[in-house]
mmCIF file of C-alpha atoms in Angstrom:
data_model
loop_
_atom_site.group_PDB
_atom_site.id
_atom_site.type_symbol
_atom_site.label_atom_id
_atom_site.label_comp_id
_atom_site.label_asym_id
_atom_site.label_seq_id
_atom_site.Cartn_x
_atom_site.Cartn_y
_atom_site.Cartn_z
ATOM 1 C CA UNK A 1 241.689 -17.319 143.355
ATOM 2 C CA UNK A 2 244.733 -16.101 141.570
ATOM 3 C CA UNK A 3 245.540 -17.452 138.073
ATOM 4 C CA UNK A 4 248.376 -16.952 135.609
ATOM 5 C CA UNK A 5 247.177 -16.833 132.005
ATOM 6 C CA UNK A 6 249.147 -17.827 129.144
ATOM 7 C CA UNK A 7 252.117 -17.842 131.486
ATOM 8 C CA UNK A 8 252.533 -14.274 131.220
ATOM 9 C CA UNK A 9 249.512 -12.442 133.013
ATOM 10 C CA UNK A 10 248.492 -12.627 136.674
ATOM 11 C CA UNK A 11 244.759 -12.457 137.233
ATOM 12 C CA UNK A 12 243.158 -11.954 140.653
ATOM 13 C CA UNK A 13 239.734 -12.815 140.574
ATOM 14 C CA UNK A 14 238.867 -11.596 143.805
ATOM 15 C CA UNK A 15 239.905 -8.134 143.491
ATOM 16 C CA UNK A 16 239.641 -7.909 139.598
ATOM 17 C CA UNK A 17 243.257 -7.137 138.988
ATOM 18 C CA UNK A 18 245.509 -7.929 135.817
ATOM 19 C CA UNK A 19 249.345 -7.626 135.640
ATOM 20 C CA UNK A 20 252.151 -9.020 133.605
ATOM 21 C CA UNK A 21 254.157 -11.719 135.689
ATOM 22 C CA UNK A 22 257.290 -9.078 135.822
ATOM 23 C CA UNK A 23 255.092 -6.169 137.171
ATOM 24 C CA UNK A 24 254.662 -5.199 140.677
ATOM 25 C CA UNK A 25 251.249 -5.631 142.220
ATOM 26 C CA UNK A 26 250.997 -1.911 142.405
ATOM 27 C CA UNK A 27 251.118 -1.646 138.723
ATOM 28 C CA UNK A 28 248.151 -4.028 138.100
ATOM 29 C CA UNK A 29 245.247 -2.760 135.976
ATOM 30 C CA UNK A 30 241.897 -2.755 138.051
ATOM 31 C CA UNK A 31 238.884 -4.118 136.222
ATOM 32 C CA UNK A 32 235.319 -2.846 136.871
ATOM 33 C CA UNK A 33 233.214 -5.280 138.878
ATOM 34 C CA UNK A 34 231.095 -6.379 136.148
ATOM 35 C CA UNK A 35 234.175 -6.834 133.765
ATOM 36 C CA UNK A 36 235.663 -8.857 136.481
ATOM 37 C CA UNK A 37 232.670 -11.210 137.233
ATOM 38 C CA UNK A 38 232.430 -11.624 133.030
ATOM 39 C CA UNK A 39 236.069 -12.805 132.876
ATOM 40 C CA UNK A 40 235.990 -14.858 136.089
ATOM 41 C CA UNK A 41 233.025 -16.857 134.636
ATOM 42 C CA UNK A 42 234.871 -17.301 131.468
ATOM 43 C CA UNK A 43 238.468 -18.049 132.979
ATOM 44 C CA UNK A 44 236.843 -20.852 135.416
ATOM 45 C CA UNK A 45 234.889 -22.395 132.596
ATOM 46 C CA UNK A 46 237.905 -22.296 130.069
ATOM 47 C CA UNK A 47 237.384 -24.218 126.854
ATOM 48 C CA UNK A 48 233.589 -24.391 127.473
ATOM 49 C CA UNK A 49 230.748 -22.409 126.158
ATOM 50 C CA UNK A 50 229.313 -19.796 128.479
ATOM 51 C CA UNK A 51 226.005 -18.591 127.301
ATOM 52 C CA UNK A 52 224.831 -14.956 127.034
ATOM 53 C CA UNK A 53 221.863 -15.917 129.378
ATOM 54 C CA UNK A 54 224.097 -17.460 132.022
ATOM 55 C CA UNK A 55 226.209 -13.987 132.191
ATOM 56 C CA UNK A 56 222.871 -12.198 132.153
ATOM 57 C CA UNK A 57 221.575 -14.358 134.951
ATOM 58 C CA UNK A 58 224.691 -14.619 137.088
ATOM 59 C CA UNK A 59 226.029 -10.964 136.706
ATOM 60 C CA UNK A 60 223.018 -8.725 136.371
ATOM 61 C CA UNK A 61 219.877 -10.623 137.374
ATOM 62 C CA UNK A 62 221.159 -11.595 140.867
ATOM 63 C CA UNK A 63 222.120 -8.067 141.401
ATOM 64 C CA UNK A 64 218.888 -6.917 140.378
ATOM 65 C CA UNK A 65 220.250 -4.920 137.553
ATOM 66 C CA UNK A 66 219.019 -4.681 133.866
ATOM 67 C CA UNK A 67 221.263 -5.233 131.006
ATOM 68 C CA UNK A 68 221.346 -5.968 127.233
ATOM 69 C CA UNK A 69 223.366 -7.791 124.454
ATOM 70 C CA UNK A 70 224.861 -4.242 123.367
ATOM 71 C CA UNK A 71 225.987 -3.827 127.102
ATOM 72 C CA UNK A 72 227.519 -7.420 127.542
ATOM 73 C CA UNK A 73 229.148 -7.009 123.927
ATOM 74 C CA UNK A 74 230.867 -3.843 124.963
ATOM 75 C CA UNK A 75 232.418 -5.473 128.234
ATOM 76 C CA UNK A 76 233.767 -8.296 126.183
ATOM 77 C CA UNK A 77 235.078 -5.891 123.593
ATOM 78 C CA UNK A 78 236.810 -4.060 126.425
ATOM 79 C CA UNK A 79 238.232 -7.100 127.815
ATOM 80 C CA UNK A 80 239.734 -7.937 124.588
ATOM 81 C CA UNK A 81 241.345 -4.695 124.127
ATOM 82 C CA UNK A 82 242.748 -5.114 127.571
ATOM 83 C CA UNK A 83 244.201 -8.555 126.716
ATOM 84 C CA UNK A 84 245.702 -7.107 123.491
ATOM 85 C CA UNK A 85 248.009 -5.107 125.377
ATOM 86 C CA UNK A 86 249.336 -7.912 127.424
ATOM 87 C CA UNK A 87 249.185 -10.957 124.774
ATOM 88 C CA UNK A 88 249.147 -8.974 121.449
ATOM 89 C CA UNK A 89 246.884 -10.557 118.575
ATOM 90 C CA UNK A 90 246.206 -13.827 120.586
ATOM 91 C CA UNK A 91 242.501 -14.704 120.421
ATOM 92 C CA UNK A 92 241.679 -14.912 124.334
ATOM 93 C CA UNK A 93 237.776 -14.696 124.169
ATOM 94 C CA UNK A 94 236.115 -16.522 121.492
ATOM 95 C CA UNK A 95 232.545 -15.576 120.181
ATOM 96 C CA UNK A 96 230.145 -18.673 119.695
ATOM 97 C CA UNK A 97 227.762 -16.993 117.393
ATOM 98 C CA UNK A 98 224.126 -16.748 118.657
ATOM 99 C CA UNK A 99 225.312 -18.577 121.712
ATOM 100 C CA UNK A 100 227.903 -16.782 123.999
ATOM 101 C CA UNK A 101 231.671 -16.738 124.626
ATOM 102 C CA UNK A 102 234.507 -19.194 125.485
ATOM 103 C CA UNK A 103 237.952 -18.566 127.101
ATOM 104 C CA UNK A 104 240.157 -19.915 124.527
ATOM 105 C CA UNK A 105 241.903 -23.390 125.003
ATOM 106 C CA UNK A 106 245.030 -22.038 123.498
ATOM 107 C CA UNK A 107 245.440 -19.644 126.449
ATOM 108 C CA UNK A 108 246.867 -21.682 129.351
ATOM 109 C CA UNK A 109 245.127 -21.251 132.714
ATOM 110 C CA UNK A 110 246.844 -22.474 135.788
ATOM 111 C CA UNK A 111 246.547 -21.382 139.602
ATOM 112 C CA UNK A 112 249.232 -18.995 140.670
ATOM 113 C CA UNK A 113 250.722 -20.185 143.702
ATOM 114 C CA UNK A 114 253.983 -17.942 143.817
ATOM 115 C CA UNK A 115 254.585 -16.062 147.245
ATOM 116 C CA UNK A 116 252.617 -12.940 147.483
ATOM 117 C CA UNK A 117 254.746 -9.593 147.756
ATOM 118 C CA UNK A 118 254.124 -7.596 150.805
ATOM 119 C CA UNK A 119 252.336 -4.480 149.827
ATOM 120 C CA UNK A 120 250.100 -2.048 151.204
ATOM 121 C CA UNK A 121 246.321 -2.339 150.662
ATOM 122 C CA UNK A 122 246.166 1.378 150.026
ATOM 123 C CA UNK A 123 247.176 1.304 146.298
ATOM 124 C CA UNK A 124 244.152 -0.909 145.699
ATOM 125 C CA UNK A 125 241.513 0.957 147.565
ATOM 126 C CA UNK A 126 242.790 4.156 145.986
ATOM 127 C CA UNK A 127 242.816 2.760 142.586
ATOM 128 C CA UNK A 128 238.973 2.006 143.138
ATOM 129 C CA UNK A 129 238.176 5.388 144.332
ATOM 130 C CA UNK A 130 240.214 6.843 141.245
ATOM 131 C CA UNK A 131 238.128 4.499 139.116
ATOM 132 C CA UNK A 132 235.034 5.656 140.614
ATOM 133 C CA UNK A 133 235.846 9.326 140.407
ATOM 134 C CA UNK A 134 236.690 8.986 136.860
ATOM 135 C CA UNK A 135 233.312 7.748 136.022
ATOM 136 C CA UNK A 136 231.861 10.621 137.833
ATOM 137 C CA UNK A 137 233.900 13.394 136.607
ATOM 138 C CA UNK A 138 234.993 11.860 133.167
ATOM 139 C CA UNK A 139 238.371 13.393 132.384
ATOM 140 C CA UNK A 140 239.115 14.865 135.794
ATOM 141 C CA UNK A 141 240.906 12.555 138.162
ATOM 142 C CA UNK A 142 240.485 12.154 141.990
ATOM 143 C CA UNK A 143 242.856 14.235 143.807
ATOM 144 C CA UNK A 144 243.366 12.570 146.849
ATOM 145 C CA UNK A 145 246.621 10.426 147.251
ATOM 146 C CA UNK A 146 247.254 7.341 149.682
ATOM 147 C CA UNK A 147 249.040 9.640 152.114
ATOM 148 C CA UNK A 148 245.862 12.117 152.246
ATOM 149 C CA UNK A 149 243.411 9.662 152.847
ATOM 150 C CA UNK A 150 242.795 8.894 156.736
ATOM 151 C CA UNK A 151 240.415 5.923 157.258
ATOM 152 C CA UNK A 152 238.019 6.517 160.208
ATOM 153 C CA UNK A 153 236.149 3.699 161.938
ATOM 154 C CA UNK A 154 232.664 4.149 162.102
ATOM 155 C CA UNK A 155 231.337 0.753 163.521
ATOM 156 C CA UNK A 156 231.571 -2.810 162.896
ATOM 157 C CA UNK A 157 229.480 -5.372 160.629
ATOM 158 C CA UNK A 158 229.313 -8.892 161.974
ATOM 159 C CA UNK A 159 232.166 -7.990 164.133
ATOM 160 C CA UNK A 160 234.528 -6.621 161.369
ATOM 161 C CA UNK A 161 235.547 -3.047 161.449
ATOM 162 C CA UNK A 162 234.004 -0.603 158.934
ATOM 163 C CA UNK A 163 236.058 2.262 157.827
ATOM 164 C CA UNK A 164 235.062 5.815 156.095
ATOM 165 C CA UNK A 165 237.299 6.819 153.474
ATOM 166 C CA UNK A 166 235.574 9.920 152.095
ATOM 167 C CA UNK A 167 237.544 12.377 154.122
ATOM 168 C CA UNK A 168 234.515 13.994 155.508
ATOM 169 C CA UNK A 169 233.635 13.621 159.093
ATOM 170 C CA UNK A 170 229.947 14.298 160.478
ATOM 171 C CA UNK A 171 227.638 12.161 162.608
ATOM 172 C CA UNK A 172 225.156 12.207 159.789
ATOM 173 C CA UNK A 173 227.665 11.156 157.178
ATOM 174 C CA UNK A 174 229.050 8.452 159.343
ATOM 175 C CA UNK A 175 225.587 6.953 160.052
ATOM 176 C CA UNK A 176 224.794 7.387 156.433
ATOM 177 C CA UNK A 177 227.907 5.593 155.158
ATOM 178 C CA UNK A 178 227.469 2.746 157.928
ATOM 179 C CA UNK A 179 223.841 2.075 156.490
ATOM 180 C CA UNK A 180 225.341 1.890 153.016
ATOM 181 C CA UNK A 181 227.978 -0.609 154.073
ATOM 182 C CA UNK A 182 225.657 -2.674 155.821
ATOM 183 C CA UNK A 183 223.253 -2.962 152.833
ATOM 184 C CA UNK A 184 226.274 -3.211 150.451
ATOM 185 C CA UNK A 185 227.462 -6.269 152.682
ATOM 186 C CA UNK A 186 223.852 -7.963 152.774
ATOM 187 C CA UNK A 187 223.362 -7.465 148.802
ATOM 188 C CA UNK A 188 226.697 -9.383 148.001
ATOM 189 C CA UNK A 189 226.643 -11.928 150.841
ATOM 190 C CA UNK A 190 230.119 -10.661 151.924
ATOM 191 C CA UNK A 191 231.386 -12.573 155.054
ATOM 192 C CA UNK A 192 233.288 -11.549 157.997
ATOM 193 C CA UNK A 193 236.718 -13.396 159.063
ATOM 194 C CA UNK A 194 239.124 -12.540 161.755
ATOM 195 C CA UNK A 195 240.997 -10.976 158.923
ATOM 196 C CA UNK A 196 238.289 -9.034 157.098
ATOM 197 C CA UNK A 197 238.177 -5.103 156.937
ATOM 198 C CA UNK A 198 235.291 -3.247 155.340
ATOM 199 C CA UNK A 199 235.813 0.197 153.692
ATOM 200 C CA UNK A 200 233.200 2.493 152.429
ATOM 201 C CA UNK A 201 233.104 5.930 150.186
ATOM 202 C CA UNK A 202 229.848 7.675 149.176
ATOM 203 C CA UNK A 203 229.274 10.894 147.200
ATOM 204 C CA UNK A 204 228.099 13.534 149.757
ATOM 205 C CA UNK A 205 224.777 14.122 147.646
ATOM 206 C CA UNK A 206 223.640 10.523 149.288
ATOM 207 C CA UNK A 207 222.831 12.541 152.359
ATOM 208 C CA UNK A 208 220.191 14.360 150.421
ATOM 209 C CA UNK A 209 218.503 11.397 149.294
ATOM 210 C CA UNK A 210 219.595 11.982 145.813
ATOM 211 C CA UNK A 211 221.126 9.249 143.475
ATOM 212 C CA UNK A 212 225.119 8.998 144.478
ATOM 213 C CA UNK A 213 228.191 6.783 143.484
ATOM 214 C CA UNK A 214 229.308 4.593 146.058
ATOM 215 C CA UNK A 215 232.538 2.312 146.635
ATOM 216 C CA UNK A 216 232.258 -0.616 148.857
ATOM 217 C CA UNK A 217 235.535 -2.325 149.392
ATOM 218 C CA UNK A 218 236.141 -5.823 151.461
ATOM 219 C CA UNK A 219 239.943 -6.261 152.293
ATOM 220 C CA UNK A 220 241.504 -9.387 153.770
ATOM 221 C CA UNK A 221 244.689 -7.971 156.023
ATOM 222 C CA UNK A 222 247.323 -10.192 157.349
ATOM 223 C CA UNK A 223 249.663 -9.085 160.279
ATOM 224 C CA UNK A 224 252.666 -9.498 157.949
ATOM 225 C CA UNK A 225 251.149 -6.938 155.582
ATOM 226 C CA UNK A 226 249.838 -8.926 152.995
ATOM 227 C CA UNK A 227 246.526 -7.821 151.623
ATOM 228 C CA UNK A 228 243.930 -8.223 148.868
ATOM 229 C CA UNK A 229 240.757 -6.085 148.292
ATOM 230 C CA UNK A 230 237.519 -6.745 146.185
ATOM 231 C CA UNK A 231 236.010 -3.279 145.047
ATOM 232 C CA UNK A 232 232.288 -3.173 144.541
ATOM 233 C CA UNK A 233 230.803 -0.068 142.508
ATOM 234 C CA UNK A 234 227.659 1.290 142.709
ATOM 235 C CA UNK A 235 226.852 4.063 140.239
ATOM 236 C CA UNK A 236 223.376 5.200 141.278
ATOM 237 C CA UNK A 237 222.793 4.391 144.801
ATOM 238 C CA UNK A 238 219.504 5.899 146.079
ATOM 239 C CA UNK A 239 218.534 5.829 149.922
#
């Protein structure tokens, strides 16, 4: 769902993007998967206490991950910093001592119903790849650009096409990437519709059965070129 926050910030909870109402979709800031899930919970329950245990259960436990209060605090701090760039000193996420967090009642939350602009899905996917690469390399940015990426169809899942966007072509690599996409789809309960397309990117070390970084993207594509994508990151995937 797409929201407009405080009549100024457009938030797409499906792909985790934030942008000012006067910005283009391609200028949106992309949240990490976990940060997006936290914000989505808070926005949907605006004005209500969202307990720390609820966030731990819904975001980490269900994904089979372990977290801590310190990790949650860091994500909330990051979200506050991001919103300060859009809304200045307004208090957006309120801490309820020893209980949890609440999305401020003073920040209006409405469903955004304006007509979507036509935009290619590649900036969204490439933004995800860049974000993943920054995590891997630290200060080194991923060198590929939308024009250099050539998706290759490597199969179908539940009737929807699966494309590899690693740029590396090999039978072994394609088989591994397809298996990663299959597992990621199952773990995240992703569904296939007639407008769904899946993309997968995996570090080459995954073929050596070593921990690897993985990006799995589900996109909804329309014939009139509208699209929206959801990026899911795995930082320590082991076959």
